[in-house]
Short mmCIF file of C-alpha atoms and ligand atoms in Angstrom, two decimals:
data_model
loop_
_atom_site.label_atom_id
_atom_site.label_comp_id
_atom_site.label_asym_id
_atom_site.label_seq_id
_atom_site.Cartn_x
_atom_site.Cartn_y
_atom_site.Cartn_z
CA MET A 29 19.00 27.78 -60.18
CA LYS A 30 18.18 25.17 -57.46
CA HIS A 31 14.59 24.73 -56.54
CA PHE A 32 13.37 23.00 -53.36
CA ASN A 33 9.75 21.95 -52.84
CA ILE A 34 8.78 22.10 -49.16
CA ALA A 35 5.75 20.58 -47.55
CA VAL A 36 4.77 22.63 -44.51
CA ILE A 37 2.76 21.04 -41.69
CA PRO A 38 2.44 23.69 -39.01
CA GLY A 39 0.34 21.34 -36.84
CA ASP A 40 -1.06 22.58 -33.52
CA GLY A 41 -0.56 25.25 -30.89
CA ILE A 42 2.70 27.09 -31.12
CA GLY A 43 3.71 24.82 -34.02
CA ARG A 44 1.85 27.24 -36.30
CA GLU A 45 3.50 30.30 -34.77
CA VAL A 46 7.05 29.09 -34.95
CA VAL A 47 6.91 27.53 -38.39
CA ALA A 48 5.69 30.84 -39.84
CA GLU A 49 8.98 32.39 -38.70
CA GLY A 50 11.02 29.61 -40.20
CA VAL A 51 9.32 30.11 -43.52
CA LYS A 52 10.04 33.83 -43.19
CA ILE A 53 13.76 33.03 -42.97
CA LEU A 54 13.69 30.76 -46.02
CA LYS A 55 11.91 33.51 -48.04
CA ALA A 56 14.54 36.02 -46.95
CA ILE A 57 17.29 33.67 -48.17
CA GLU A 58 15.48 33.23 -51.48
CA LYS A 59 15.49 37.07 -51.85
CA ARG A 60 19.19 37.34 -51.22
CA ASP A 61 20.40 34.35 -53.27
CA SER A 62 19.35 34.32 -56.89
CA GLU A 63 20.61 30.68 -57.19
CA ILE A 64 18.06 29.22 -54.77
CA SER A 65 14.26 29.22 -54.70
CA PHE A 66 11.67 27.50 -52.53
CA SER A 67 8.03 26.62 -52.87
CA PHE A 68 5.80 25.95 -49.90
CA THR A 69 2.68 23.86 -49.84
CA GLU A 70 0.82 23.94 -46.50
CA PHE A 71 -1.14 20.98 -45.13
CA PRO A 72 -3.78 21.64 -42.41
CA TRP A 73 -3.17 18.31 -40.60
CA GLY A 74 -3.07 17.96 -36.85
CA CYS A 75 -5.43 17.79 -33.85
CA GLU A 76 -7.87 20.45 -35.02
CA TYR A 77 -8.14 18.48 -38.27
CA TYR A 78 -8.73 15.36 -36.29
CA LEU A 79 -11.52 16.86 -34.26
CA LYS A 80 -13.32 17.84 -37.51
CA GLN A 81 -12.38 14.86 -39.74
CA GLY A 82 -11.67 12.05 -37.24
CA LYS A 83 -8.17 11.58 -38.62
CA MET A 84 -4.85 13.31 -38.14
CA MET A 85 -4.04 13.48 -41.89
CA ASP A 86 -5.72 12.58 -45.17
CA GLU A 87 -5.94 8.88 -45.98
CA ASP A 88 -3.57 9.37 -48.90
CA GLY A 89 -1.45 11.92 -46.95
CA ILE A 90 1.71 9.94 -47.37
CA ASP A 91 1.24 9.85 -51.16
CA GLN A 92 0.60 13.59 -51.16
CA LEU A 93 3.96 14.20 -49.32
CA LYS A 94 6.02 11.77 -51.32
CA SER A 95 7.24 14.09 -54.04
CA PHE A 96 8.45 16.92 -51.77
CA ASP A 97 12.18 17.54 -51.15
CA ALA A 98 11.48 18.06 -47.37
CA ILE A 99 8.76 18.33 -44.82
CA TYR A 100 8.85 21.22 -42.29
CA LEU A 101 6.79 20.35 -39.18
CA GLY A 102 5.78 22.53 -36.28
CA ALA A 103 4.35 20.35 -33.55
CA VAL A 104 1.35 18.07 -33.00
CA GLY A 105 -0.68 17.45 -29.92
CA TYR A 106 -3.48 19.23 -28.16
CA PRO A 107 -5.80 18.74 -25.26
CA GLY A 108 -8.84 16.79 -26.40
CA VAL A 109 -6.86 14.37 -28.62
CA PRO A 110 -4.97 11.60 -26.80
CA ASP A 111 -1.26 12.09 -27.32
CA HIS A 112 -0.69 8.51 -28.54
CA ILE A 113 -3.08 9.21 -31.37
CA SER A 114 -1.68 12.58 -32.43
CA LEU A 115 1.90 11.40 -32.26
CA ARG A 116 1.47 7.91 -33.78
CA ASP A 117 -1.01 8.86 -36.55
CA LEU A 118 1.02 11.79 -37.90
CA LEU A 119 4.56 12.26 -36.70
CA ILE A 120 5.56 8.64 -36.20
CA LYS A 121 3.58 7.56 -39.31
CA ILE A 122 5.65 9.96 -41.42
CA ARG A 123 8.89 8.88 -39.89
CA ARG A 124 8.06 5.26 -40.53
CA GLU A 125 6.51 5.45 -43.93
CA PHE A 126 9.38 7.57 -45.27
CA ASP A 127 11.97 5.41 -43.62
CA GLN A 128 13.46 8.42 -41.80
CA TYR A 129 15.66 6.05 -39.74
CA VAL A 130 18.19 8.71 -38.64
CA ASN A 131 17.28 11.34 -36.12
CA LEU A 132 19.97 14.04 -35.89
CA ARG A 133 19.98 16.08 -32.73
CA PRO A 134 22.76 18.65 -32.34
CA VAL A 135 23.78 19.32 -28.74
CA THR A 136 25.61 22.61 -29.26
CA LEU A 137 25.94 25.35 -26.75
CA LEU A 138 25.80 28.67 -28.70
CA ASN A 139 26.30 30.97 -25.74
CA PRO A 140 27.84 30.09 -22.30
CA SER A 141 25.10 32.01 -20.43
CA LEU A 142 22.54 29.42 -21.66
CA THR A 143 23.83 26.38 -19.88
CA PRO A 144 23.01 25.58 -16.22
CA LEU A 145 26.30 23.73 -15.98
CA LYS A 146 28.88 25.55 -13.98
CA GLU A 147 32.06 26.50 -15.86
CA LYS A 148 31.08 24.86 -19.11
CA THR A 149 31.54 26.81 -22.32
CA GLU A 150 30.82 26.40 -26.05
CA LYS A 151 33.90 24.26 -26.52
CA ASP A 152 32.80 21.79 -23.81
CA ILE A 153 29.33 21.20 -25.16
CA ASP A 154 29.36 20.60 -28.92
CA PHE A 155 28.30 17.21 -30.11
CA LEU A 156 25.83 15.39 -32.33
CA VAL A 157 23.45 12.68 -31.11
CA ILE A 158 22.42 10.25 -33.85
CA ARG A 159 19.31 8.42 -32.61
CA GLU A 160 17.86 5.35 -34.24
CA ASN A 161 14.47 6.55 -35.45
CA SER A 162 12.53 3.57 -36.94
CA GLU A 163 12.44 0.68 -34.55
CA GLY A 164 13.67 -0.18 -31.05
CA GLU A 165 11.25 0.36 -28.25
CA TYR A 166 9.02 2.61 -30.52
CA ALA A 167 8.28 -0.04 -33.11
CA GLY A 168 4.77 -0.35 -31.82
CA ALA A 169 5.05 -4.05 -31.31
CA GLY A 170 3.50 -5.72 -28.29
CA ASN A 171 0.31 -6.93 -26.77
CA TRP A 172 -2.30 -6.11 -24.13
CA LEU A 173 -3.53 -9.33 -22.62
CA TYR A 174 -6.42 -9.99 -20.19
CA LYS A 175 -7.39 -6.30 -20.25
CA GLY A 176 -9.10 -5.27 -17.03
CA LYS A 177 -8.54 -8.67 -15.42
CA PRO A 178 -6.39 -9.28 -12.36
CA GLU A 179 -3.93 -11.19 -14.57
CA GLU A 180 -3.62 -8.28 -16.97
CA VAL A 181 -0.29 -8.19 -18.81
CA VAL A 182 1.15 -5.66 -21.29
CA LEU A 183 4.15 -6.29 -23.53
CA GLN A 184 6.06 -3.56 -25.35
CA THR A 185 8.57 -5.24 -27.48
CA GLY A 186 11.89 -3.65 -28.42
CA VAL A 187 12.57 -4.52 -32.05
CA PHE A 188 16.25 -4.51 -33.16
CA SER A 189 16.69 -5.89 -36.65
CA ARG A 190 20.10 -6.61 -38.18
CA LYS A 191 19.31 -4.20 -40.99
CA GLY A 192 18.02 -1.45 -38.72
CA THR A 193 20.88 -1.68 -36.21
CA GLU A 194 23.62 -1.96 -38.73
CA ARG A 195 22.42 0.94 -40.82
CA ILE A 196 22.25 3.52 -38.04
CA ILE A 197 25.59 2.44 -36.61
CA ARG A 198 27.12 2.65 -40.04
CA TYR A 199 25.68 6.09 -40.58
CA ALA A 200 27.26 7.22 -37.29
CA TYR A 201 30.63 5.76 -38.18
CA GLU A 202 30.50 7.51 -41.56
CA GLU A 203 29.64 10.84 -39.83
CA ALA A 204 32.44 10.40 -37.36
CA ARG A 205 34.94 9.61 -40.12
CA ARG A 206 33.73 12.51 -42.29
CA SER A 207 33.93 15.01 -39.49
CA LYS A 208 37.06 13.44 -37.88
CA ARG A 209 35.37 13.09 -34.49
CA THR A 210 35.14 10.35 -31.90
CA LEU A 211 32.19 8.05 -31.83
CA THR A 212 30.41 6.98 -28.60
CA SER A 213 27.80 4.20 -28.58
CA VAL A 214 25.26 4.29 -25.73
CA SER A 215 23.52 1.05 -24.78
CA LYS A 216 22.60 -1.15 -21.87
CA GLY A 217 24.08 -4.58 -22.39
CA ASN A 218 24.31 -5.46 -18.74
CA ALA A 219 20.51 -5.48 -18.27
CA LEU A 220 18.97 -5.84 -21.71
CA ASN A 221 20.56 -9.19 -22.53
CA TYR A 222 19.21 -9.56 -26.03
CA SER A 223 18.69 -6.26 -27.68
CA MET A 224 21.58 -4.31 -26.22
CA VAL A 225 24.08 -7.16 -26.30
CA PHE A 226 23.24 -7.40 -29.99
CA TRP A 227 23.69 -3.61 -30.37
CA ASP A 228 27.09 -3.70 -28.83
CA GLU A 229 28.19 -6.61 -31.05
CA VAL A 230 27.05 -4.79 -34.21
CA PHE A 231 28.81 -1.59 -33.01
CA GLU A 232 32.09 -3.60 -32.74
CA GLU A 233 31.65 -5.55 -35.96
CA VAL A 234 30.90 -2.48 -38.09
CA GLY A 235 33.72 -0.65 -36.33
CA LYS A 236 36.24 -3.07 -37.96
CA GLU A 237 35.60 -1.25 -41.15
CA TYR A 238 36.47 2.07 -39.55
CA PRO A 239 39.81 1.60 -37.81
CA ASP A 240 40.47 5.35 -38.19
CA VAL A 241 37.44 6.21 -35.93
CA GLU A 242 38.20 6.30 -32.16
CA THR A 243 35.30 4.78 -30.27
CA TYR A 244 33.83 4.65 -26.79
CA SER A 245 30.91 2.59 -25.37
CA TYR A 246 28.95 3.67 -22.33
CA LEU A 247 25.97 2.25 -20.48
CA VAL A 248 23.04 4.67 -20.74
CA ASP A 249 23.02 5.40 -17.03
CA ALA A 250 26.68 6.42 -17.15
CA ALA A 251 26.14 8.35 -20.31
CA SER A 252 23.30 10.39 -18.66
CA LEU A 253 25.68 11.31 -15.84
CA TYR A 254 28.42 12.32 -18.30
CA PHE A 255 26.06 14.39 -20.38
CA VAL A 256 25.81 16.58 -17.30
CA SER A 257 29.18 16.18 -15.54
CA ASP A 258 31.51 15.75 -18.53
CA PRO A 259 29.83 16.71 -21.83
CA GLU A 260 33.18 17.35 -23.35
CA ARG A 261 33.66 13.58 -23.66
CA PHE A 262 31.20 13.42 -26.51
CA GLU A 263 31.64 14.29 -30.20
CA VAL A 264 29.33 11.93 -32.19
CA VAL A 265 26.96 9.67 -30.19
CA VAL A 266 24.88 6.84 -31.59
CA THR A 267 22.08 5.23 -29.61
CA SER A 268 18.69 3.52 -29.75
CA ASN A 269 15.32 5.13 -30.18
CA LEU A 270 14.26 5.31 -26.54
CA PHE A 271 17.72 6.12 -25.09
CA GLY A 272 18.13 8.76 -27.72
CA ASP A 273 14.79 10.30 -26.99
CA ILE A 274 15.65 10.70 -23.29
CA LEU A 275 19.35 11.65 -23.65
CA THR A 276 18.59 14.37 -26.21
CA ASP A 277 16.26 16.10 -23.74
CA ILE A 278 19.23 16.23 -21.33
CA GLY A 279 21.12 17.60 -24.34
CA ALA A 280 18.42 20.30 -24.72
CA ALA A 281 18.61 21.17 -21.02
CA ILE A 282 22.31 21.72 -21.05
CA THR A 283 22.19 24.00 -24.15
CA GLY A 284 19.37 26.41 -23.31
CA GLY A 285 16.14 24.40 -23.12
CA MET A 286 13.27 23.32 -25.33
CA GLY A 287 12.98 26.73 -27.13
CA LEU A 288 16.34 25.98 -28.82
CA ALA A 289 16.34 22.23 -29.46
CA THR A 290 15.97 21.00 -32.98
CA GLY A 291 15.87 17.61 -34.68
CA ALA A 292 16.04 16.28 -38.27
CA ASN A 293 14.45 13.00 -39.33
CA ILE A 294 16.50 11.79 -42.25
CA ASN A 295 16.07 9.28 -45.00
CA PRO A 296 19.72 9.25 -46.04
CA GLU A 297 19.10 7.52 -49.38
CA LYS A 298 16.73 10.41 -50.30
CA LYS A 299 14.24 7.95 -51.65
CA TYR A 300 11.62 9.79 -49.55
CA PRO A 301 11.49 13.28 -48.11
CA SER A 302 13.17 13.99 -44.80
CA MET A 303 11.47 15.98 -42.03
CA PHE A 304 12.69 18.89 -40.04
CA GLU A 305 11.16 20.01 -36.79
CA PRO A 306 11.74 21.84 -33.55
CA VAL A 307 11.82 19.23 -30.75
CA HIS A 308 9.35 21.00 -28.47
CA GLY A 309 5.61 20.24 -28.50
CA SER A 310 2.59 22.45 -29.18
CA ALA A 311 2.82 24.19 -25.72
CA PRO A 312 -0.94 24.68 -25.13
CA ASP A 313 -0.03 26.82 -22.07
CA ILE A 314 1.36 29.63 -24.24
CA ALA A 315 -0.30 28.90 -27.61
CA GLY A 316 -2.01 31.89 -29.28
CA LYS A 317 -0.21 34.44 -27.20
CA GLY A 318 2.57 35.16 -29.70
CA VAL A 319 5.34 34.51 -27.18
CA ALA A 320 6.71 31.14 -28.34
CA ASN A 321 10.41 31.09 -28.99
CA PRO A 322 10.93 30.51 -32.75
CA ILE A 323 14.70 29.77 -32.51
CA ALA A 324 14.37 25.94 -32.48
CA ALA A 325 12.18 26.08 -35.56
CA ILE A 326 14.70 28.41 -37.18
CA TRP A 327 17.57 26.05 -36.27
CA SER A 328 15.57 23.35 -38.09
CA VAL A 329 15.77 25.51 -41.19
CA SER A 330 19.51 25.43 -40.78
CA GLN A 331 19.48 21.58 -40.71
CA MET A 332 17.22 21.53 -43.72
CA LEU A 333 19.65 23.81 -45.69
CA ASP A 334 22.55 21.59 -44.81
CA PHE A 335 20.54 18.57 -45.99
CA PHE A 336 19.84 20.29 -49.24
CA GLY A 337 23.62 20.78 -49.69
CA GLU A 338 23.39 24.52 -49.00
CA ALA A 339 25.85 24.35 -46.18
CA LYS A 340 26.83 28.09 -46.63
CA TRP A 341 23.22 29.09 -45.79
CA GLY A 342 22.92 26.44 -43.05
CA LYS A 343 25.98 27.93 -41.35
CA ALA A 344 24.71 31.46 -41.93
CA VAL A 345 21.41 30.67 -40.13
CA LEU A 346 23.31 29.11 -37.18
CA SER A 347 25.74 32.04 -36.94
CA THR A 348 22.82 34.48 -36.90
CA ILE A 349 21.14 32.50 -34.11
CA GLN A 350 24.49 32.73 -32.22
CA GLU A 351 24.63 36.48 -32.74
CA MET A 352 21.10 36.97 -31.62
CA LEU A 353 21.65 34.99 -28.47
CA LYS A 354 24.16 37.54 -27.30
CA ASP A 355 21.49 39.96 -26.38
CA THR A 356 18.66 38.08 -24.60
CA GLU A 357 16.51 41.19 -24.32
CA GLN A 358 15.65 40.95 -27.97
CA LEU A 359 14.45 37.37 -27.51
CA THR A 360 11.19 35.82 -26.18
CA SER A 361 10.39 35.63 -22.48
CA ASP A 362 11.62 32.05 -22.00
CA MET A 363 15.08 33.47 -22.89
CA GLY A 364 14.66 36.45 -20.59
CA GLY A 365 13.54 38.92 -23.25
CA ASN A 366 10.28 40.61 -24.08
CA ALA A 367 10.00 40.16 -27.82
CA SER A 368 7.13 38.44 -29.57
CA THR A 369 7.57 35.37 -31.82
CA SER A 370 7.33 37.46 -34.97
CA ASP A 371 9.58 40.24 -33.61
CA VAL A 372 12.29 37.55 -33.32
CA GLY A 373 11.74 36.35 -36.83
CA ASP A 374 11.84 39.94 -38.17
CA LEU A 375 15.04 40.80 -36.31
CA PHE A 376 16.59 37.55 -37.48
CA VAL A 377 15.92 38.49 -41.17
CA GLU A 378 17.51 41.91 -40.49
CA LEU A 379 20.58 40.36 -38.99
CA LEU A 380 20.94 37.36 -41.27
CA ILE A 381 24.65 37.06 -41.95
CA ASP A 382 25.60 36.15 -45.49
N1 NAD B 10 7.16 16.79 -31.92
C1 NAD B 10 6.02 17.01 -31.55
O1 NAD B 10 5.10 17.24 -32.23
C2 NAD B 10 5.83 16.97 -30.02
C3 NAD B 10 6.85 16.88 -29.10
C4 NAD B 10 6.60 16.95 -27.72
C5 NAD B 10 5.29 17.05 -27.29
N2 NAD B 10 4.27 17.12 -28.22
C6 NAD B 10 2.89 17.34 -27.82
O2 NAD B 10 2.71 18.69 -27.42
C7 NAD B 10 1.70 18.76 -26.39
C8 NAD B 10 2.30 19.55 -25.13
O3 NAD B 10 3.38 18.78 -24.62
P1 NAD B 10 4.33 19.17 -23.40
O4 NAD B 10 3.60 20.30 -22.66
O5 NAD B 10 4.72 17.97 -22.74
O6 NAD B 10 5.66 19.76 -24.12
P2 NAD B 10 5.87 21.20 -24.78
O7 NAD B 10 7.22 21.12 -25.42
O8 NAD B 10 4.80 21.59 -25.67
O9 NAD B 10 5.94 22.25 -23.64
C9 NAD B 10 6.70 22.00 -22.40
C10 NAD B 10 7.00 23.40 -21.78
O10 NAD B 10 7.97 24.09 -22.49
C11 NAD B 10 7.43 25.35 -22.99
N3 NAD B 10 7.86 25.51 -24.33
C12 NAD B 10 7.98 24.54 -25.30
N4 NAD B 10 8.33 25.10 -26.47
C13 NAD B 10 8.52 26.34 -26.23
C14 NAD B 10 8.91 27.45 -27.07
N5 NAD B 10 9.23 27.33 -28.40
N6 NAD B 10 8.97 28.68 -26.58
C15 NAD B 10 8.68 28.88 -25.27
N7 NAD B 10 8.29 27.92 -24.42
C16 NAD B 10 8.27 26.69 -24.92
C17 NAD B 10 5.86 25.22 -22.86
O11 NAD B 10 5.31 26.47 -22.72
C18 NAD B 10 5.80 24.28 -21.66
O12 NAD B 10 5.75 25.08 -20.43
C19 NAD B 10 1.33 17.33 -26.05
O13 NAD B 10 0.14 17.08 -26.75
C20 NAD B 10 2.48 16.49 -26.60
O14 NAD B 10 2.11 15.20 -27.05
C21 NAD B 10 4.51 17.08 -29.57
#
């Protein structure tokens, strides 16, 4: 019997609504598979908590989370709390403290009707973006000088350490080798003459250890164009924190939008828990109405199961999503249907392919 301890942080807005559906799916799996069990511990952290307590999470929140096998997060952010506080004091804090330096973002089209790209099908859009998740432009390094004066200057430093750059690039080569796919590095060496020249050099250096992996290197502007015009060029993509953040939203747009996009924040060494989350935010415009699309949160469950080594169930969840997408009427309104968030979760459990 394998047991997995999951910390659940529903967060704010629709985060709470969609995470409830993901937990429903995990409980259904537990019922069907006598070899697996899960326990769930919920944490009330987020913006509502901040408005009452003046902090996004408990002071010792990181210690409280340390012993879990995984963290399942909904979304954080709500009007009334500045976004840079909600994001940095919870989401980014967890990513950083737990050294979740790999962000895995599948860009997989599960149904041809979902892409706005003309004549592209499932076989054209099926790749994995591996985004550096711990440093780069999001390291939080910089300065704000002469605030409010005419000579005001702000500096946002991109931090690219040898260790941080090498480990993400090596992770991507390993993934490309394991899955026998090509690897594309996305950078911007022509304009960013320190950080991205360094990135390109490390990509080449590490590549010497992987002569079996076919590689490509694109500037980020060209890569953005190809994501839309020629997505079939990509199989595994590795890129920096900022470029990855932007490119993966293009990835979401070409595969069905925010209601379907998922992301895993991985600490590959498993020294700390990894975190699984839908990519979308708390959507205050639709929160509390029961109409949020839970599929992205359910896809996160598939990533979590893969990470636990339960690939059979990871695949089962993904195949069930694919099955459900065939009939958009049974989905939420963003997908053209009229179902509620919990209707989608209930139907998913009914259809779960095992
Ligand atoms: N990972 C996170 O926790 C995360 C990510 C992005 C934004 N945020 C925060 O969320 C708040 C709102 O941000 P935003 O409006 O820019 O982005 P958002 O993703 O919350 O919403 C953007 C649009 O997409 C729609 N949408 C998003 N998810 C949906 C779903 N599952 N089903 C149906 N429609 C969905 C929303 O209704 C909205 O119209 C902000 O406070 C922001 O900081 C948090």
